Amino acid sequence: MNVRWLRSGELIVLAGVALVVSSLFLRWYEGPGGTLDAWDTFGPAMALVLAAAVAGLALVVSTVTERSTALPVAIGVWTVVIAIPGLVAAIVRVLERPDHSTTVCLGAWLALAGTVAIFAGAWQSLRDERPSRYDPAEPQPRPLP
């Protein structure tokens, strides 16, 4: 396990996951019926946002723990694929007003920022070439005949 293997893309994803997780404990909507958080309005959109956060966390963990680059690259591809519907769901969550709410609070905005960061970081992790973790091979030259 080596934290030095984290590049800018994975760090952005990690920040996005932290934003999504912290948004779960804040108010999302406010209205005449009181305040609502993510758990009060849990539905398919919230499940997609959480799936994007889990995929982002899997990307960071695989980058730190795997010696090979195959699994982190594959998880990076799937994180981008999962983050797109999560991002759309977060946008819908900001635009909707459940239970006649009048105000969108900080939690919904943090979840939107987090899913944007997860998508952008996963995309960056695919664009960024992974530095080699091993010294380059120096084969012995063949003797001349």
Coordinates of N, CA and C in Angstrom, one line a residue:
M1 N 0.9 -1.2 0.0 CA 0.0 0.0 0.0 C 0.9 1.2 0.0
N2 N 0.7 2.1 -1.0 CA 1.6 3.2 -1.2 C 0.7 4.4 -1.6
V3 N 0.6 5.4 -0.7 CA -0.2 6.6 -1.0 C 0.4 7.4 -2.1
R4 N 1.7 7.3 -2.3 CA 2.4 8.1 -3.4 C 1.9 7.8 -4.7
W5 N 1.2 6.6 -4.9 CA 0.7 6.2 -6.2 C -0.5 7.0 -6.6
L6 N -1.1 7.8 -5.7 CA -2.3 8.6 -6.0 C -1.8 9.8 -6.9
R7 N -2.5 10.0 -8.0 CA -2.2 11.1 -8.9 C -3.3 12.1 -8.7
S8 N -3.3 13.2 -9.5 CA -4.3 14.2 -9.3 C -5.7 13.7 -9.6
G9 N -5.9 12.9 -10.5 CA -7.3 12.4 -10.8 C -7.8 11.6 -9.6
E10 N -7.0 10.8 -9.0 CA -7.5 10.0 -7.8 C -7.7 10.9 -6.6
L11 N -6.9 11.9 -6.5 CA -7.1 12.9 -5.4 C -8.4 13.7 -5.5
I12 N -8.7 14.1 -6.8 CA -10.0 14.8 -7.1 C -11.2 13.8 -6.8
V13 N -11.1 12.6 -7.2 CA -12.1 11.6 -6.9 C -12.3 11.5 -5.4
L14 N -11.2 11.4 -4.6 CA -11.3 11.3 -3.2 C -12.0 12.5 -2.6
A15 N -11.7 13.7 -3.0 CA -12.4 14.9 -2.5 C -13.8 14.8 -2.9
G16 N -14.2 14.3 -4.1 CA -15.6 14.2 -4.4 C -16.3 13.2 -3.6
V17 N -15.7 12.1 -3.3 CA -16.3 11.1 -2.4 C -16.5 11.7 -1.0
A18 N -15.6 12.5 -0.5 CA -15.7 13.1 0.8 C -16.9 14.1 0.8
L19 N -17.0 14.8 -0.3 CA -18.2 15.8 -0.4 C -19.5 15.0 -0.4
V20 N -19.6 14.0 -1.1 CA -20.9 13.2 -1.2 C -21.2 12.6 0.2
V21 N -20.2 12.0 0.8 CA -20.4 11.4 2.1 C -20.8 12.5 3.2
S22 N -20.1 13.7 3.1 CA -20.5 14.7 4.1 C -21.9 15.3 3.8
S23 N -22.3 15.3 2.5 CA -23.6 15.8 2.2 C -24.7 14.9 2.8
L24 N -24.5 13.7 3.1 CA -25.5 12.8 3.6 C -25.9 13.2 5.0
F25 N -25.1 14.0 5.7 CA -25.4 14.3 7.1 C -25.9 15.8 7.2
L26 N -26.1 16.4 6.1 CA -26.6 17.8 6.1 C -28.0 17.9 5.6
R27 N -28.7 19.1 5.7 CA -30.0 19.3 5.2 C -29.9 19.4 3.7
W28 N -30.9 18.9 3.0 CA -30.9 19.0 1.5 C -32.0 20.0 1.1
Y29 N -33.2 19.9 1.7 CA -34.3 20.8 1.4 C -34.9 21.3 2.6
E30 N -35.6 22.5 2.4 CA -36.3 23.1 3.5 C -37.6 23.7 3.0
G31 N -38.6 23.5 3.7 CA -39.9 24.0 3.3 C -40.9 24.1 4.4
P32 N -42.2 24.3 4.1 CA -43.2 24.4 5.1 C -43.3 23.2 6.0
G33 N -43.0 22.0 5.5 CA -43.1 20.8 6.2 C -41.9 20.5 7.1
G34 N -40.9 21.4 7.0 CA -39.7 21.2 7.8 C -38.5 20.9 6.9
T35 N -37.4 20.4 7.5 CA -36.2 20.1 6.7 C -36.1 18.7 6.3
L36 N -35.5 18.4 5.1 CA -35.4 17.1 4.7 C -33.9 16.8 4.4
D37 N -33.4 15.6 4.7 CA -32.0 15.3 4.4 C -32.1 14.2 3.3
A38 N -30.9 13.7 2.9 CA -30.8 12.7 1.8 C -31.6 11.4 2.2
W39 N -31.6 11.1 3.4 CA -32.3 9.8 3.8 C -33.8 10.0 3.8
D40 N -34.3 11.2 4.1 CA -35.7 11.5 4.0 C -36.3 11.4 2.6
T41 N -35.5 11.7 1.6 CA -35.9 11.7 0.2 C -35.2 10.7 -0.6
F42 N -34.8 9.6 0.0 CA -34.0 8.5 -0.6 C -34.9 7.9 -1.7
G43 N -34.2 7.7 -2.9 CA -34.9 7.1 -4.0 C -33.9 6.7 -5.1
P44 N -34.3 6.5 -6.3 CA -33.3 6.0 -7.3 C -32.2 7.0 -7.6
A45 N -32.5 8.3 -7.6 CA -31.5 9.3 -7.8 C -30.4 9.3 -6.8
M46 N -30.9 9.2 -5.5 CA -29.9 9.1 -4.4 C -29.1 7.8 -4.5
A47 N -29.7 6.8 -5.0 CA -28.9 5.5 -5.1 C -27.8 5.7 -6.2
L48 N -28.1 6.4 -7.3 CA -27.1 6.6 -8.3 C -26.0 7.5 -7.8
V49 N -26.3 8.5 -7.0 CA -25.2 9.4 -6.4 C -24.4 8.5 -5.5
L50 N -24.9 7.7 -4.7 CA -24.2 6.8 -3.8 C -23.3 5.8 -4.6
A51 N -23.9 5.3 -5.7 CA -23.1 4.3 -6.5 C -21.9 5.0 -7.1
A52 N -22.0 6.3 -7.5 CA -20.9 7.0 -8.0 C -19.8 7.2 -6.9
A53 N -20.3 7.4 -5.7 CA -19.3 7.6 -4.6 C -18.6 6.3 -4.3
V54 N -19.3 5.2 -4.3 CA -18.7 3.9 -4.1 C -17.7 3.5 -5.2
A55 N -18.1 3.8 -6.4 CA -17.2 3.5 -7.6 C -15.9 4.4 -7.4
G56 N -16.1 5.7 -7.0 CA -14.9 6.5 -6.8 C -14.0 6.0 -5.7
L57 N -14.6 5.6 -4.6 CA -13.8 5.0 -3.5 C -13.1 3.7 -4.0
A58 N -13.7 2.9 -4.8 CA -13.1 1.7 -5.3 C -11.9 2.1 -6.2
L59 N -12.0 3.2 -7.0 CA -10.9 3.6 -7.8 C -9.7 4.0 -6.9
V60 N -10.0 4.8 -5.9 CA -8.9 5.2 -5.0 C -8.2 4.0 -4.3
V61 N -9.0 3.1 -3.8 CA -8.5 2.0 -3.0 C -7.7 1.1 -4.0
S62 N -8.2 0.8 -5.2 CA -7.5 0.0 -6.1 C -6.2 0.6 -6.5
T63 N -6.1 1.9 -6.7 CA -4.9 2.6 -7.1 C -3.8 2.5 -6.0
V64 N -4.3 2.5 -4.7 CA -3.3 2.5 -3.6 C -2.9 1.1 -3.3
T65 N -3.7 0.1 -3.5 CA -3.4 -1.3 -3.1 C -2.8 -2.2 -4.2
E66 N -3.1 -1.9 -5.4 CA -2.7 -2.8 -6.5 C -1.3 -2.5 -7.0
R67 N -0.6 -3.5 -7.3 CA 0.8 -3.3 -7.9 C 0.7 -3.2 -9.4
S68 N -0.3 -3.9 -10.0 CA -0.5 -3.8 -11.4 C -1.4 -2.6 -11.7
T69 N -1.3 -2.1 -12.9 CA -2.2 -1.0 -13.3 C -3.5 -1.4 -13.9
A70 N -3.6 -2.7 -14.2 CA -4.8 -3.2 -14.9 C -6.1 -3.0 -14.2
L71 N -6.1 -3.3 -12.9 CA -7.4 -3.2 -12.2 C -7.7 -1.7 -11.9
P72 N -6.8 -0.8 -11.5 CA -7.2 0.6 -11.4 C -7.7 1.2 -12.7
V73 N -7.1 0.9 -13.8 CA -7.5 1.4 -15.1 C -8.9 0.9 -15.4
A74 N -9.2 -0.4 -15.2 CA -10.5 -0.9 -15.4 C -11.6 -0.3 -14.5
I75 N -11.2 -0.1 -13.3 CA -12.2 0.5 -12.3 C -12.3 2.0 -12.7
G76 N -11.3 2.6 -13.2 CA -11.4 4.0 -13.6 C -12.4 4.2 -14.8
V77 N -12.4 3.2 -15.7 CA -13.4 3.2 -16.8 C -14.8 3.1 -16.3
W78 N -15.0 2.1 -15.4 CA -16.3 1.9 -14.8 C -16.7 3.0 -13.9
T79 N -15.8 3.7 -13.3 CA -16.2 4.9 -12.5 C -16.7 6.0 -13.3
V80 N -16.1 6.2 -14.5 CA -16.6 7.2 -15.4 C -18.0 6.8 -15.9
V81 N -18.2 5.6 -16.2 CA -19.5 5.1 -16.7 C -20.6 5.2 -15.6
I82 N -20.2 4.9 -14.4 CA -21.2 5.0 -13.2 C -21.4 6.5 -12.8
A83 N -20.4 7.3 -12.9 CA -20.5 8.7 -12.5 C -21.4 9.5 -13.4
I84 N -21.5 9.2 -14.7 CA -22.4 10.0 -15.5 C -23.8 9.9 -15.1
P85 N -24.4 8.8 -14.9 CA -25.8 8.8 -14.3 C -25.9 9.4 -12.9
G86 N -24.8 9.2 -12.1 CA -24.8 9.8 -10.8 C -24.8 11.3 -10.9
L87 N -24.1 11.9 -11.9 CA -24.0 13.3 -12.1 C -25.4 13.8 -12.5
V88 N -26.0 13.1 -13.4 CA -27.4 13.5 -13.9 C -28.4 13.5 -12.7
A89 N -28.2 12.4 -11.9 CA -29.1 12.3 -10.7 C -28.9 13.5 -9.8
A90 N -27.7 13.9 -9.6 CA -27.4 15.0 -8.6 C -27.9 16.3 -9.2
I91 N -27.9 16.5 -10.5 CA -28.5 17.7 -11.1 C -30.0 17.7 -10.9
V92 N -30.6 16.5 -11.1 CA -32.1 16.4 -10.9 C -32.4 16.7 -9.4
R93 N -31.6 16.2 -8.5 CA -31.8 16.4 -7.1 C -31.8 17.9 -6.7
V94 N -30.9 18.6 -7.4 CA -30.8 20.1 -7.1 C -32.0 20.8 -7.7
L95 N -32.5 20.3 -8.9 CA -33.6 21.0 -9.6 C -35.0 20.6 -9.0
E96 N -35.1 19.4 -8.4 CA -36.4 19.0 -7.9 C -36.7 19.6 -6.5
R97 N -38.0 19.7 -6.2 CA -38.4 20.1 -4.9 C -39.3 19.1 -4.3
P98 N -38.9 18.1 -3.5 CA -39.8 17.1 -3.0 C -40.6 17.7 -1.8
D99 N -41.7 17.1 -1.6 CA -42.6 17.5 -0.5 C -42.9 19.0 -0.4
H100 N -43.0 19.6 -1.5 CA -43.3 21.1 -1.6 C -42.2 21.9 -0.9
S101 N -41.0 21.5 -1.0 CA -39.9 22.3 -0.4 C -39.7 23.6 -1.2
T102 N -39.2 24.6 -0.5 CA -39.0 25.9 -1.1 C -37.6 26.2 -1.3
T103 N -36.7 25.6 -0.6 CA -35.3 25.9 -0.6 C -34.4 24.7 -0.8
V104 N -33.4 24.8 -1.6 CA -32.4 23.7 -1.7 C -31.3 24.1 -0.8
C105 N -30.9 23.2 0.1 CA -29.9 23.6 1.1 C -28.5 23.0 0.7
L106 N -27.6 23.2 1.6 CA -26.2 22.9 1.3 C -25.9 21.4 1.0
G107 N -26.6 20.5 1.5 CA -26.4 19.1 1.3 C -26.5 18.7 -0.2
A108 N -27.6 19.2 -0.9 CA -27.8 18.9 -2.3 C -26.7 19.5 -3.1
W109 N -26.2 20.7 -2.8 CA -25.1 21.4 -3.5 C -23.8 20.6 -3.3
L110 N -23.6 20.2 -2.1 CA -22.3 19.4 -1.9 C -22.3 18.1 -2.7
A111 N -23.5 17.4 -2.7 CA -23.6 16.2 -3.5 C -23.4 16.4 -5.0
L112 N -23.9 17.5 -5.5 CA -23.6 17.9 -6.9 C -22.2 18.2 -7.1
A113 N -21.5 18.9 -6.3 CA -20.1 19.2 -6.4 C -19.3 17.9 -6.3
G114 N -19.7 17.0 -5.4 CA -19.0 15.8 -5.2 C -19.1 14.9 -6.4
T115 N -20.3 14.8 -7.0 CA -20.4 13.9 -8.2 C -19.7 14.5 -9.4
V116 N -19.6 15.9 -9.5 CA -18.8 16.5 -10.6 C -17.4 16.2 -10.4
A117 N -16.9 16.2 -9.1 CA -15.5 15.9 -8.8 C -15.2 14.5 -9.1
I118 N -16.1 13.6 -8.8 CA -15.9 12.1 -9.0 C -15.8 11.9 -10.5
F119 N -16.7 12.5 -11.3 CA -16.6 12.3 -12.8 C -15.3 12.9 -13.3
A120 N -15.0 14.1 -13.0 CA -13.8 14.8 -13.5 C -12.5 14.1 -13.1
G121 N -12.5 13.7 -11.8 CA -11.3 13.0 -11.4 C -11.1 11.6 -12.0
A122 N -12.2 10.9 -12.2 CA -12.1 9.6 -12.9 C -11.7 9.8 -14.3
W123 N -12.2 10.8 -15.0 CA -11.8 11.1 -16.4 C -10.3 11.5 -16.4
Q124 N -9.9 12.3 -15.5 CA -8.5 12.7 -15.4 C -7.6 11.5 -15.1
S125 N -8.0 10.6 -14.3 CA -7.2 9.4 -14.0 C -7.0 8.5 -15.2
L126 N -8.0 8.6 -16.2 CA -7.8 7.8 -17.4 C -6.9 8.6 -18.4
R127 N -6.9 9.9 -18.4 CA -6.1 10.7 -19.3 C -4.6 10.7 -18.9
D128 N -4.4 10.6 -17.6 CA -3.0 10.7 -17.0 C -2.3 9.4 -17.2
E129 N -1.1 9.4 -17.7 CA -0.4 8.2 -17.9 C 0.2 7.9 -16.5
R130 N 0.1 6.6 -16.1 CA 0.6 6.2 -14.8 C 2.1 6.1 -14.9
P131 N 2.8 6.7 -13.9 CA 4.2 6.5 -13.9 C 4.6 5.1 -13.5
S132 N 5.7 4.6 -14.0 CA 6.1 3.3 -13.8 C 6.5 3.1 -12.3
R133 N 6.1 2.0 -11.8 CA 6.4 1.7 -10.4 C 7.7 0.9 -10.2
Y134 N 8.2 0.5 -11.4 CA 9.4 -0.4 -11.4 C 10.5 0.3 -12.2
D135 N 11.7 0.0 -11.9 CA 12.8 0.5 -12.7 C 12.8 -0.1 -14.0
P136 N 13.2 0.6 -15.1 CA 13.2 0.1 -16.4 C 14.1 -1.1 -16.5
A137 N 13.7 -2.1 -17.3 CA 14.6 -3.3 -17.5 C 15.8 -2.9 -18.4
E138 N 16.9 -3.4 -18.0 CA 18.2 -3.2 -18.8 C 18.7 -4.6 -19.1
P139 N 18.3 -5.1 -20.3 CA 18.7 -6.5 -20.6 C 20.2 -6.4 -21.1
Q140 N 20.8 -7.6 -20.8 CA 22.2 -7.7 -21.3 C 22.2 -7.8 -22.8
P141 N 23.2 -7.1 -23.4 CA 23.3 -7.2 -24.9 C 23.7 -8.6 -25.3
R142 N 23.3 -9.0 -26.4 CA 23.7 -10.3 -27.0 C 25.1 -10.3 -27.4
P143 N 25.8 -11.3 -27.2 CA 27.2 -11.3 -27.7 C 27.2 -11.4 -29.2
L144 N 28.2 -10.8 -29.9 CA 28.3 -10.8 -31.3 C 28.8 -12.2 -31.7
P145 N 28.4 -12.8 -32.9 CA 28.8 -14.1 -33.3 C 30.2 -14.1 -33.8

